[in-house]
Each structure stands twice: as C-alpha cells, then as structure tokens.
GROMACS .gro file of C-alpha atoms in nm:
model
  436
    1MET     CA    1   6.373  -0.967 -10.916
    2ASP     CA    2   6.752  -0.982 -11.060
    3THR     CA    3   6.803  -1.092 -11.402
    4TYR     CA    4   7.093  -1.224 -11.550
    5GLU     CA    5   7.179  -1.276 -11.885
    6VAL     CA    6   7.241  -1.639 -11.889
    7VAL     CA    7   7.112  -1.893 -11.581
    8ILE     CA    8   7.257  -2.202 -11.502
    9VAL     CA    9   7.059  -2.462 -11.317
   10GLY     CA   10   7.324  -2.741 -11.205
   11SER     CA   11   7.694  -2.807 -11.124
   12GLY     CA   12   7.790  -3.058 -11.240
   13PHE     CA   13   8.034  -3.128 -11.646
   14GLY     CA   14   7.803  -2.951 -11.844
   15ALA     CA   15   7.704  -2.715 -11.621
   16LEU     CA   16   8.057  -2.624 -11.524
   17ALA     CA   17   8.186  -2.598 -11.859
   18ALA     CA   18   7.875  -2.387 -11.961
   19ALA     CA   19   8.039  -2.149 -11.667
   20LYS     CA   20   8.356  -2.111 -11.718
   21SER     CA   21   8.359  -2.043 -12.027
   22LEU     CA   22   8.066  -1.783 -12.049
   23GLY     CA   23   8.302  -1.636 -11.745
   24LYS     CA   24   8.562  -1.615 -11.965
   25ALA     CA   25   8.376  -1.438 -12.219
   26GLY     CA   26   8.230  -1.196 -11.954
   27VAL     CA   27   7.859  -1.318 -11.999
   28ARG     CA   28   7.712  -1.183 -11.641
   29PHE     CA   29   7.560  -1.516 -11.563
   30SER     CA   30   7.392  -1.685 -11.255
   31LEU     CA   31   7.459  -2.081 -11.118
   32ILE     CA   32   7.163  -2.216 -10.906
   33SER     CA   33   7.296  -2.516 -10.735
   34SER     CA   34   7.069  -2.758 -10.509
   35THR     CA   35   7.457  -2.830 -10.331
   36THR     CA   36   7.731  -2.671 -10.250
   37GLU     CA   37   7.982  -2.867 -10.400
   38HIS     CA   38   8.108  -2.991 -10.790
   39LEU     CA   39   8.090  -3.386 -10.740
   40PHE     CA   40   8.317  -3.578 -10.948
   41GLN     CA   41   8.085  -3.840 -11.008
   42PRO     CA   42   8.228  -4.103 -11.115
   43LEU     CA   43   8.525  -4.137 -10.823
   44LEU     CA   44   8.256  -4.187 -10.614
   45TYR     CA   45   8.336  -4.489 -10.570
   46GLN     CA   46   8.686  -4.411 -10.485
   47ALA     CA   47   8.538  -4.254 -10.183
   48ALA     CA   48   8.281  -4.498 -10.127
   49THR     CA   49   8.613  -4.804 -10.096
   50GLY     CA   50   8.814  -4.512  -9.929
   51MET     CA   51   9.060  -4.477 -10.188
   52ILE     CA   52   9.034  -4.111 -10.168
   53SER     CA   53   8.790  -3.903  -9.975
   54THR     CA   54   8.500  -3.675 -10.048
   55GLY     CA   55   8.694  -3.371 -10.040
   56GLU     CA   56   8.868  -3.462 -10.353
   57ILE     CA   57   8.593  -3.484 -10.569
   58ALA     CA   58   8.383  -3.263 -10.465
   59PRO     CA   59   8.508  -2.879 -10.429
   60PRO     CA   60   8.315  -2.528 -10.397
   61ILE     CA   61   8.138  -2.457 -10.579
   62ARG     CA   62   8.203  -2.099 -10.550
   63GLN     CA   63   8.637  -2.219 -10.540
   64ILE     CA   64   8.580  -2.336 -10.875
   65LEU     CA   65   8.392  -1.949 -11.008
   66ALA     CA   66   8.555  -1.712 -10.778
   67GLN     CA   67   8.802  -1.574 -11.079
   68TYR     CA   68   8.495  -1.480 -11.235
   69ASP     CA   69   8.397  -1.189 -11.214
   70SER     CA   70   8.083  -1.183 -11.396
   71ALA     CA   71   7.988  -1.499 -11.206
   72ASP     CA   72   7.713  -1.531 -10.925
   73VAL     CA   73   7.646  -1.845 -10.753
   74ARG     CA   74   7.328  -1.931 -10.590
   75LEU     CA   75   7.245  -2.230 -10.319
   76GLY     CA   76   6.857  -2.365 -10.403
   77ARG     CA   77   6.678  -2.586 -10.539
   78VAL     CA   78   6.514  -2.463 -10.881
   79VAL     CA   79   6.107  -2.588 -10.854
   80ASP     CA   80   5.960  -2.370 -11.177
   81VAL     CA   81   6.016  -2.230 -11.535
   82ASP     CA   82   5.866  -1.976 -11.687
   83PRO     CA   83   5.905  -1.914 -12.092
   84ASP     CA   84   5.652  -1.686 -12.070
   85LYS     CA   85   5.812  -1.431 -11.843
   86ASN     CA   86   6.170  -1.550 -11.897
   87GLN     CA   87   6.215  -1.646 -11.463
   88VAL     CA   88   6.308  -1.935 -11.303
   89SER     CA   89   6.205  -1.993 -10.907
   90TYR     CA   90   6.389  -2.177 -10.687
   91VAL     CA   91   6.387  -2.197 -10.293
   92GLY     CA   92   6.684  -2.156 -10.096
   93ALA     CA   93   6.750  -2.115  -9.713
   94GLY     CA   94   6.372  -2.167  -9.685
   95THR     CA   95   6.261  -1.941  -9.923
   96GLN     CA   96   6.173  -1.914 -10.272
   97HIS     CA   97   6.333  -1.674 -10.517
   98THR     CA   98   6.254  -1.539 -10.833
   99ILE     CA   99   6.508  -1.457 -11.056
  100GLY     CA  100   6.457  -1.336 -11.437
  101PHE     CA  101   6.719  -1.492 -11.755
  102GLY     CA  102   6.827  -1.416 -12.110
  103ARG     CA  103   6.967  -1.764 -12.188
  104LEU     CA  104   6.804  -2.025 -11.931
  105ILE     CA  105   7.113  -2.343 -11.905
  106VAL     CA  106   6.941  -2.653 -11.743
  107ALA     CA  107   7.189  -2.894 -11.626
  108THR     CA  108   7.034  -3.101 -11.330
  109GLY     CA  109   7.158  -3.469 -11.451
  110ALA     CA  110   6.967  -3.741 -11.382
  111THR     CA  111   6.912  -4.031 -11.098
  112GLN     CA  112   6.863  -4.334 -10.996
  113ALA     CA  113   6.607  -4.535 -11.216
  114TYR     CA  114   6.504  -4.836 -11.013
  115PHE     CA  115   6.226  -4.932 -11.289
  116GLY     CA  116   5.876  -4.907 -11.159
  117ARG     CA  117   6.003  -5.087 -10.783
  118ASP     CA  118   6.088  -4.807 -10.654
  119GLU     CA  119   6.055  -4.962 -10.289
  120PHE     CA  120   6.441  -5.123 -10.387
  121LYS     CA  121   6.478  -4.708 -10.325
  122ASP     CA  122   6.493  -4.768  -9.957
  123ARG     CA  123   6.637  -5.190  -9.973
  124THR     CA  124   6.941  -5.093 -10.160
  125PHE     CA  125   7.264  -4.864 -10.173
  126ALA     CA  126   7.241  -4.637 -10.413
  127LEU     CA  127   7.602  -4.424 -10.595
  128LYS     CA  128   7.491  -4.091 -10.727
  129THR     CA  129   7.573  -3.861 -10.379
  130VAL     CA  130   7.852  -3.766 -10.183
  131ASP     CA  131   7.600  -3.906  -9.895
  132ASP     CA  132   7.550  -4.216 -10.069
  133ALA     CA  133   7.932  -4.250 -10.073
  134ILE     CA  134   7.957  -4.228  -9.732
  135ALA     CA  135   7.678  -4.422  -9.626
  136LEU     CA  136   7.788  -4.718  -9.831
  137ARG     CA  137   8.155  -4.722  -9.698
  138GLU     CA  138   8.001  -4.712  -9.339
  139GLN     CA  139   7.784  -5.024  -9.447
  140ILE     CA  140   8.112  -5.192  -9.541
  141LEU     CA  141   8.319  -5.126  -9.230
  142ASN     CA  142   7.999  -5.238  -9.006
  143CYS     CA  143   7.936  -5.550  -9.189
  144TYR     CA  144   8.314  -5.633  -9.170
  145GLU     CA  145   8.267  -5.529  -8.765
  146THR     CA  146   8.037  -5.703  -8.691
  147ALA     CA  147   8.112  -6.076  -8.921
  148HIS     CA  148   8.388  -6.017  -8.650
  149LEU     CA  149   8.199  -6.009  -8.371
  150THR     CA  150   7.936  -6.270  -8.425
  151GLU     CA  151   8.009  -6.699  -8.368
  152ASP     CA  152   7.736  -6.790  -8.631
  153PRO     CA  153   7.857  -6.905  -8.920
  154LYS     CA  154   7.574  -6.854  -9.145
  155ALA     CA  155   7.502  -6.472  -9.006
  156LYS     CA  156   7.905  -6.413  -9.115
  157LYS     CA  157   7.875  -6.513  -9.439
  158ASP     CA  158   7.548  -6.310  -9.517
  159LEU     CA  159   7.764  -6.012  -9.401
  160LEU     CA  160   8.045  -6.089  -9.561
  161SER     CA  161   7.804  -6.111  -9.887
  162PHE     CA  162   7.756  -5.848 -10.179
  163VAL     CA  163   7.527  -5.812 -10.456
  164VAL     CA  164   7.601  -5.452 -10.732
  165VAL     CA  165   7.308  -5.463 -10.935
  166GLY     CA  166   7.424  -5.330 -11.260
  167ALA     CA  167   7.675  -5.419 -11.466
  168GLY     CA  168   7.760  -5.092 -11.651
  169ALA     CA  169   8.046  -4.881 -11.536
  170THR     CA  170   7.979  -4.847 -11.153
  171GLY     CA  171   7.907  -5.151 -11.090
  172VAL     CA  172   8.199  -5.308 -11.205
  173GLU     CA  173   8.444  -5.098 -11.071
  174LEU     CA  174   8.274  -5.087 -10.699
  175ALA     CA  175   8.249  -5.446 -10.723
  176GLY     CA  176   8.614  -5.468 -10.807
  177GLN     CA  177   8.676  -5.225 -10.562
  178ILE     CA  178   8.480  -5.383 -10.303
  179MET     CA  179   8.665  -5.782 -10.441
  180ASP     CA  180   9.005  -5.620 -10.386
  181LEU     CA  181   8.913  -5.454  -9.998
  182ALA     CA  182   8.936  -5.834  -9.943
  183HIS     CA  183   9.148  -5.944 -10.027
  184ARG     CA  184   9.421  -5.638  -9.977
  185TYR     CA  185   9.331  -5.413  -9.721
  186PHE     CA  186   9.091  -5.622  -9.470
  187ALA     CA  187   9.319  -5.926  -9.495
  188GLY     CA  188   9.583  -5.775  -9.290
  189SER     CA  189   9.302  -5.615  -9.088
  190PHE     CA  190   9.072  -5.877  -8.972
  191PRO     CA  191   9.276  -6.214  -8.932
  192ASP     CA  192   8.943  -6.434  -8.899
  193ILE     CA  193   8.852  -6.261  -9.201
  194THR     CA  194   9.002  -6.401  -9.557
  195ALA     CA  195   8.953  -6.289  -9.957
  196ASP     CA  196   8.734  -6.674  -9.940
  197ASP     CA  197   8.485  -6.562  -9.635
  198VAL     CA  198   8.375  -6.262  -9.888
  199THR     CA  199   8.135  -6.338 -10.205
  200VAL     CA  200   8.092  -6.032 -10.449
  201THR     CA  201   7.788  -6.076 -10.739
  202LEU     CA  202   7.747  -5.893 -11.010
  203VAL     CA  203   7.380  -5.856 -11.172
  204ASP     CA  204   7.273  -5.759 -11.447
  205GLY     CA  205   7.007  -5.786 -11.752
  206VAL     CA  206   7.219  -5.758 -12.003
  207LYS     CA  207   7.444  -6.043 -12.154
  208ASP     CA  208   7.741  -5.868 -12.172
  209VAL     CA  209   7.935  -5.635 -11.895
  210LEU     CA  210   8.005  -5.326 -11.991
  211PRO     CA  211   7.761  -5.364 -12.246
  212ALA     CA  212   7.814  -5.001 -12.387
  213PHE     CA  213   8.252  -5.134 -12.541
  214GLY     CA  214   8.105  -5.493 -12.559
  215GLY     CA  215   8.304  -5.768 -12.827
  216LYS     CA  216   8.694  -5.826 -12.679
  217LEU     CA  217   8.676  -5.519 -12.420
  218SER     CA  218   8.335  -5.695 -12.146
  219ALA     CA  219   8.500  -6.007 -12.253
  220TYR     CA  220   8.843  -5.904 -12.058
  221ALA     CA  221   8.678  -5.731 -11.827
  222ARG     CA  222   8.405  -6.020 -11.717
  223ALA     CA  223   8.697  -6.233 -11.699
  224LYS     CA  224   8.942  -6.018 -11.509
  225LEU     CA  225   8.648  -5.968 -11.236
  226GLU     CA  226   8.619  -6.371 -11.270
  227LYS     CA  227   8.969  -6.389 -11.193
  228SER     CA  228   8.990  -6.164 -10.864
  229GLY     CA  229   8.686  -6.356 -10.680
  230VAL     CA  230   8.356  -6.166 -10.839
  231GLU     CA  231   8.061  -6.350 -10.960
  232VAL     CA  232   7.914  -6.229 -11.248
  233VAL     CA  233   7.572  -6.321 -11.317
  234THR     CA  234   7.445  -6.139 -11.679
  235GLY     CA  235   7.166  -6.170 -11.883
  236ALA     CA  236   6.949  -6.225 -11.534
  237MET     CA  237   6.665  -5.948 -11.374
  238VAL     CA  238   6.626  -5.874 -11.009
  239THR     CA  239   6.271  -5.991 -10.955
  240ASP     CA  240   6.290  -5.903 -10.561
  241ILE     CA  241   6.427  -5.761 -10.276
  242VAL     CA  242   6.351  -5.862  -9.893
  243ASP     CA  243   6.476  -5.981  -9.588
  244ASP     CA  244   6.843  -5.960  -9.745
  245THR     CA  245   6.758  -6.155 -10.019
  246VAL     CA  246   6.816  -6.063 -10.359
  247THR     CA  247   6.604  -6.274 -10.618
  248VAL     CA  248   6.715  -6.287 -10.969
  249GLN     CA  249   6.511  -6.502 -11.276
  250ASP     CA  250   6.752  -6.592 -11.639
  251VAL     CA  251   6.606  -6.339 -11.885
  252ASP     CA  252   6.542  -6.695 -12.120
  253THR     CA  253   6.470  -6.998 -11.880
  254LYS     CA  254   6.258  -6.785 -11.660
  255THR     CA  255   6.436  -7.009 -11.413
  256SER     CA  256   6.525  -6.766 -11.032
  257ARG     CA  257   6.808  -6.828 -10.759
  258THR     CA  258   6.805  -6.653 -10.451
  259ILE     CA  259   7.173  -6.480 -10.340
  260ALA     CA  260   7.150  -6.383  -9.968
  261ALA     CA  261   7.333  -6.029  -9.888
  262LYS     CA  262   7.311  -5.817  -9.600
  263THR     CA  263   7.431  -5.524  -9.864
  264VAL     CA  264   7.283  -5.422 -10.216
  265VAL     CA  265   7.436  -5.179 -10.422
  266TRP     CA  266   7.161  -5.048 -10.679
  267SER     CA  267   7.329  -4.890 -11.021
  268ALA     CA  268   7.101  -4.985 -11.271
  269GLY     CA  269   6.945  -4.731 -11.492
  270VAL     CA  270   6.894  -4.364 -11.449
  271GLN     CA  271   6.618  -4.131 -11.454
  272ALA     CA  272   6.629  -3.777 -11.548
  273SER     CA  273   6.609  -3.547 -11.232
  274ASP     CA  274   6.230  -3.398 -11.117
  275LEU     CA  275   6.281  -3.023 -11.309
  276ALA     CA  276   6.291  -3.223 -11.627
  277SER     CA  277   5.916  -3.305 -11.640
  278THR     CA  278   5.860  -2.963 -11.556
  279ILE     CA  279   6.089  -2.806 -11.815
  280ALA     CA  280   5.896  -3.047 -12.086
  281GLU     CA  281   5.529  -2.946 -11.935
  282ARG     CA  282   5.617  -2.591 -11.928
  283THR     CA  283   5.795  -2.582 -12.281
  284GLY     CA  284   5.602  -2.862 -12.517
  285CYS     CA  285   5.907  -3.061 -12.520
  286GLU     CA  286   5.879  -3.464 -12.529
  287THR     CA  287   6.072  -3.711 -12.306
  288ASP     CA  288   6.163  -4.027 -12.355
  289ARG     CA  289   6.092  -4.353 -12.108
  290ALA     CA  290   6.342  -4.217 -11.857
  291GLY     CA  291   6.183  -3.860 -11.817
  292ARG     CA  292   6.462  -3.736 -12.047
  293LEU     CA  293   6.400  -3.443 -12.225
  294LEU     CA  294   6.453  -3.514 -12.620
  295VAL     CA  295   6.566  -3.173 -12.756
  296HIS     CA  296   6.672  -3.034 -13.070
  297ASP     CA  297   6.963  -3.043 -13.239
  298ASP     CA  298   7.129  -2.710 -13.131
  299LEU     CA  299   7.034  -2.840 -12.785
  300THR     CA  300   6.712  -2.632 -12.739
  301VAL     CA  301   6.405  -2.692 -12.556
  302GLY     CA  302   6.023  -2.742 -12.714
  303THR     CA  303   5.888  -2.466 -12.814
  304ALA     CA  304   6.191  -2.209 -12.659
  305GLN     CA  305   6.439  -2.073 -12.867
  306ASN     CA  306   6.577  -1.910 -12.527
  307ILE     CA  307   6.637  -2.224 -12.323
  308TYR     CA  308   6.874  -2.496 -12.377
  309ALA     CA  309   6.955  -2.864 -12.158
  310ILE     CA  310   7.247  -3.056 -12.181
  311GLY     CA  311   7.416  -3.378 -12.065
  312ASP     CA  312   7.211  -3.620 -11.845
  313VAL     CA  313   6.848  -3.484 -11.821
  314THR     CA  314   6.852  -3.528 -12.191
  315SER     CA  315   6.820  -3.741 -12.464
  316LEU     CA  316   6.998  -3.657 -12.819
  317ASN     CA  317   7.156  -3.943 -13.138
  318LYS     CA  318   7.151  -4.187 -12.894
  319LEU     CA  319   7.462  -4.043 -12.722
  320PRO     CA  320   7.625  -4.164 -12.422
  321GLY     CA  321   7.586  -4.022 -12.061
  322GLN     CA  322   7.953  -3.983 -11.978
  323SER     CA  323   8.101  -3.632 -11.858
  324PRO     CA  324   8.229  -3.571 -12.167
  325VAL     CA  325   7.890  -3.519 -12.381
  326ALA     CA  326   7.809  -3.259 -12.099
  327MET     CA  327   8.097  -3.022 -12.141
  328GLN     CA  328   8.085  -3.053 -12.533
  329GLN     CA  329   7.782  -2.994 -12.533
  330GLY     CA  330   7.811  -2.687 -12.240
  331ARG     CA  331   8.085  -2.529 -12.482
  332HIS     CA  332   7.824  -2.507 -12.730
  333VAL     CA  333   7.581  -2.338 -12.589
  334ALA     CA  334   7.806  -2.148 -12.438
  335LYS     CA  335   7.939  -2.028 -12.814
  336THR     CA  336   7.597  -1.957 -12.910
  337ILE     CA  337   7.508  -1.738 -12.663
  338THR     CA  338   7.856  -1.528 -12.695
  339GLY     CA  339   7.860  -1.538 -13.093
  340LYS     CA  340   8.086  -1.777 -13.215
  341VAL     CA  341   7.848  -1.981 -13.390
  342ASP     CA  342   7.576  -1.930 -13.520
  343ALA     CA  343   7.203  -1.998 -13.378
  344GLY     CA  344   7.042  -2.272 -13.429
  345THR     CA  345   7.400  -2.465 -13.501
  346PRO     CA  346   7.391  -2.895 -13.409
  347PHE     CA  347   7.572  -2.995 -13.143
  348LYS     CA  348   7.816  -3.240 -13.334
  349TYR     CA  349   7.983  -3.443 -13.051
  350VAL     CA  350   8.356  -3.574 -13.088
  351ASP     CA  351   8.405  -3.919 -12.955
  352LYS     CA  352   8.796  -3.877 -12.798
  353GLY     CA  353   8.732  -4.242 -12.569
  354SER     CA  354   8.620  -4.398 -12.369
  355MET     CA  355   8.736  -4.616 -12.055
  356SER     CA  356   8.662  -4.787 -11.748
  357ILE     CA  357   8.846  -4.964 -11.466
  358VAL     CA  358   8.821  -5.299 -11.363
  359GLY     CA  359   9.070  -5.340 -11.115
  360ARG     CA  360   9.413  -5.297 -10.984
  361PHE     CA  361   9.637  -5.245 -11.306
  362SER     CA  362   9.377  -5.312 -11.532
  363ALA     CA  363   9.094  -5.133 -11.762
  364VAL     CA  364   8.948  -5.118 -12.048
  365ALA     CA  365   9.022  -4.823 -12.325
  366ARG     CA  366   8.835  -4.773 -12.644
  367LEU     CA  367   8.978  -4.413 -12.823
  368PHE     CA  368   8.783  -4.177 -13.074
  369GLY     CA  369   8.548  -4.458 -13.100
  370LYS     CA  370   8.797  -4.723 -13.300
  371VAL     CA  371   9.074  -4.797 -13.129
  372ASP     CA  372   9.114  -5.052 -12.835
  373MET     CA  373   9.347  -5.087 -12.574
  374SER     CA  374   9.346  -5.338 -12.258
  375GLY     CA  375   9.546  -5.408 -11.978
  376PRO     CA  376   9.777  -5.213 -11.782
  377ILE     CA  377   9.833  -4.977 -12.016
  378ALA     CA  378   9.494  -4.867 -12.037
  379TRP     CA  379   9.455  -4.838 -11.693
  380VAL     CA  380   9.723  -4.600 -11.664
  381MET     CA  381   9.543  -4.387 -11.922
  382TRP     CA  382   9.209  -4.380 -11.683
  383LEU     CA  383   9.433  -4.257 -11.410
  384ALA     CA  384   9.582  -4.006 -11.681
  385VAL     CA  385   9.271  -3.883 -11.768
  386HIS     CA  386   9.063  -3.851 -11.461
  387LEU     CA  387   9.336  -3.627 -11.332
  388MET     CA  388   9.300  -3.405 -11.578
  389TYR     CA  389   8.922  -3.406 -11.525
  390MET     CA  390   8.973  -3.274 -11.129
  391VAL     CA  391   8.938  -3.001 -11.049
  392GLY     CA  392   9.171  -2.784 -10.878
  393PHE     CA  393   9.600  -2.855 -10.868
  394ARG     CA  394   9.554  -3.009 -10.494
  395ASN     CA  395   9.288  -3.211 -10.515
  396ARG     CA  396   9.519  -3.353 -10.867
  397TYR     CA  397   9.839  -3.464 -10.553
  398VAL     CA  398   9.662  -3.660 -10.353
  399ALA     CA  399   9.471  -3.849 -10.569
  400VAL     CA  400   9.791  -3.905 -10.751
  401VAL     CA  401   9.952  -3.960 -10.293
  402SER     CA  402   9.569  -4.191 -10.232
  403TRP     CA  403   9.627  -4.406 -10.573
  404MET     CA  404   9.972  -4.470 -10.517
  405SER     CA  405   9.890  -4.608 -10.158
  406SER     CA  406   9.617  -4.789 -10.257
  407TYR     CA  407   9.730  -4.947 -10.575
  408ILE     CA  408  10.024  -4.983 -10.575
  409GLY     CA  409  10.061  -5.045 -10.200
  410ASP     CA  410   9.784  -5.160 -10.004
  411LYS     CA  411   9.682  -4.887  -9.761
  412ARG     CA  412   9.333  -4.724  -9.806
  413PRO     CA  413   9.386  -4.418  -9.670
  414HIS     CA  414   9.013  -4.233  -9.604
  415PHE     CA  415   8.842  -4.566  -9.548
  416GLN     CA  416   8.842  -4.383  -9.069
  417TYR     CA  417   8.560  -4.475  -8.899
  418THR     CA  418   8.300  -4.231  -8.852
  419ASP     CA  419   8.084  -4.074  -8.596
  420ARG     CA  420   7.827  -4.308  -8.663
  421VAL     CA  421   8.005  -4.641  -8.680
  422ALA     CA  422   8.239  -4.544  -8.397
  423LEU     CA  423   7.881  -4.507  -8.233
  424ARG     CA  424   7.728  -4.801  -8.317
  425LEU     CA  425   8.022  -5.009  -8.202
  426ALA     CA  426   8.085  -4.824  -7.883
  427THR     CA  427   7.719  -4.907  -7.827
  428ARG     CA  428   7.753  -5.256  -7.922
  429GLU     CA  429   8.083  -5.338  -7.702
  430GLU     CA  430   7.853  -5.241  -7.388
  431GLU     CA  431   7.547  -5.449  -7.466
  432GLU     CA  432   7.776  -5.673  -7.436
  433ARG     CA  433   7.966  -5.570  -7.146
  434GLN     CA  434   7.601  -5.553  -6.984
  435ALA     CA  435   7.477  -5.880  -7.121
  436ALA     CA  436   7.840  -6.071  -6.974
   0.00000   0.00000   0.00000
C-alpha cells in the first residue's frame, strides 16, 4: 500500500490551492479526484450559453500539477476513510484501492440541494458540472429549433419560456444571459422569433436578488434584470414542478401561481458531498442542515487532528461558499502542514471582495466588505478577477477573445450544435418528410 505525507480529496479551488502550496514545498502528496479536470464552476453558465467552451473552464488536473515532482494524481471516487489506520479507500478503474496518509485534506465541495423534493432533480436542469452545462446548452438550442418548426402558438410560447430557480449569483447570471441570447444572438438566427416571444422568469423564496449583497446592489441587479426583460419573482417558493409547469407560492400571502416552461434550471441551495457524512461518522464531527462539516477554527475535523476539511464541504463562522474562501483555507492548511504556521492556528479569512455579473456591461461588486460598486467599472473588474483565477495562459487568451465577440459583438463562438442536437433535428426532419 502506498503512503503519502498528504492525501487531498477533490480538485476544486481549495484542493488545488493546497496542492500547489505543498508542491512548491516539495511535500509528497496524492490528489484523488472523481474527474480528470479542474472545473472553474463560476463560469459554467457561460459555457451553457455559448460564450466560452467547456475546455477553457476545465483544464486537466494532471497538466496543472505536472510541474511538481512530489505530486501524484489519481482518478477515483473516495468511498471510505479510516482515521485510526490513516487510510483512504477509493474506487478507480472499477477496482477499490487503499492508500495511507500522514495528513488528509477533504475538499469535495457541494452538490445541488432540492430541499426534500428530490423528484425535482429529474424535472430540472442543474449547473454544477461540465455535463450539466452541455445538457442545458443543448436544451436551449433544441427549444429554439422546435419553436421555429411549430405552428402552435401555445406550444411555441412554452418552448421559449425559461424558469431559473434561485436568485443567487448563478441564477442571476444565467437568467441575464438567456435573455441576452434572445436579444442579441438568436434574434439574428431565427427571423420568426423575437425577444418578445421569449420569457425568462427568475424565482426565489427570499425577497432580494443577490441576497448576499443586499441594499442598493441587490436593487441595482433587480432593476437591470427587469430592464432586460427578465421577470423577477422573489418572496415566492417553488412548491411543485410537473408537466412543464412550475407552481410558486408567495411566502406572505400563501397565494399560488403557475408558470408554464419547457426549461427549468435549479440553482437554489447546496448540499455537502456524500463523503461529508462518512467523515462526520468516522470522526464524530457535527454537521449542519446541509450536511456540511462543522470544522474547528483550525479546519480540523471532529476528533481527528490530522484530517482537515476546506471549501464548500464545510461550515465555519458563516463564511460564504465562494472560491476565495476555499483557496485561502487550502493555503492555510498547507502552511500548517509545512510548519509555516503553528498547529492549531485558527483560520482567518481576508475578505478581498465579492462580485457578480448582471448583464452586458453591468455587474455589482463589494470590495473588502465595505466598498460597493456597480455598473461598467464593476463589470470590468469582474472580467479581470476571473481572468486572474483561470488556469493557464491559453485559457485566459481564448477567454478574452470569446468575451469580446460575445459582449462587444453579437456572436456566441461556442454555441455550436452538438452531435445529439444534430441527431434529434435530423430525425425530426426525416419524420416530417415521411409524414408528408
């Protein structure tokens, strides 16, 4: 059995931040990931709407860590952890493997939460993985193509109706982009479909859009969305999704309304990854309602002094589930392991700011937790920060070109028809010819 000084589980921002720090220090570590790529999740909505390709936001993990001689990357899904034996068990290539560790870093992130309505998973589109982005992009294309061919006004209206559940950053950004597609991309491709034919509804149970910002920034985001044509329905809970119809209930009046839509995207709430429950059971660590590990201030877990958890799989001092938090936690743990900070040193998050894009040339930003900005300047800052976080020079260069053609021009360079969409369209055309 192979044994490493450190084993890292996950391949997100926190995991890679820890891996890079350990690699620079020459610490021998193994990183176990269930995917071959590091996903830049905040830009998934841009891949789903054709602004950038999935390759630009999902570079290979092995390529990222190739420069570190002490790194070992393994593809697999961790199924168990034994704190007493300091061992991790994972399934890879259809076989279960076990490796030993001196220290363990759990950074497996979070999945979509459906608040007890798991049936919604099969009735909606998510936006957590590359496959999710591709599936949503195919759905949008297919809806337009089908609407172009139908002669039934009601069917056409339903096909061009989109509901986004969740008014956080992902929901706001996605709703804005779907509406922008109608105004600036599809308007030139489908002469019989105008932006007025397209309905985008953003729904959330909270009263504010982008509630993490609140105040003037939330009001600005709402106004921009509504001006673009997005219908914003806040203070309303989704109570049912069935037969291409979304039922929402006002949290105050308890009155309900229905919204017909062929496409429903769920971006409300998160749930800790499955490994979190295993870690909690093995170490006696408590969890919150979302299953996230309630880690100690030094990011250790339960009774295990050599097991750390970072990022979205954890809950600590109400810190936001954002990539800067995960990266700072990853570096803190690495410094603890390499002796740059004393064991038991509490993690302190330095809030450099948060931001969210709202639409073309508009964004909101809060710098250092107190300086609020909105409009084109915040939008430029958003572009610059996200470019900085993207891995690889080529990715940054291609992203700049893609953004220029999408934001300044009216192109969507990566909104190509996939094989599955092309097959559906070809099949439909053949069926129509046979019927004729």
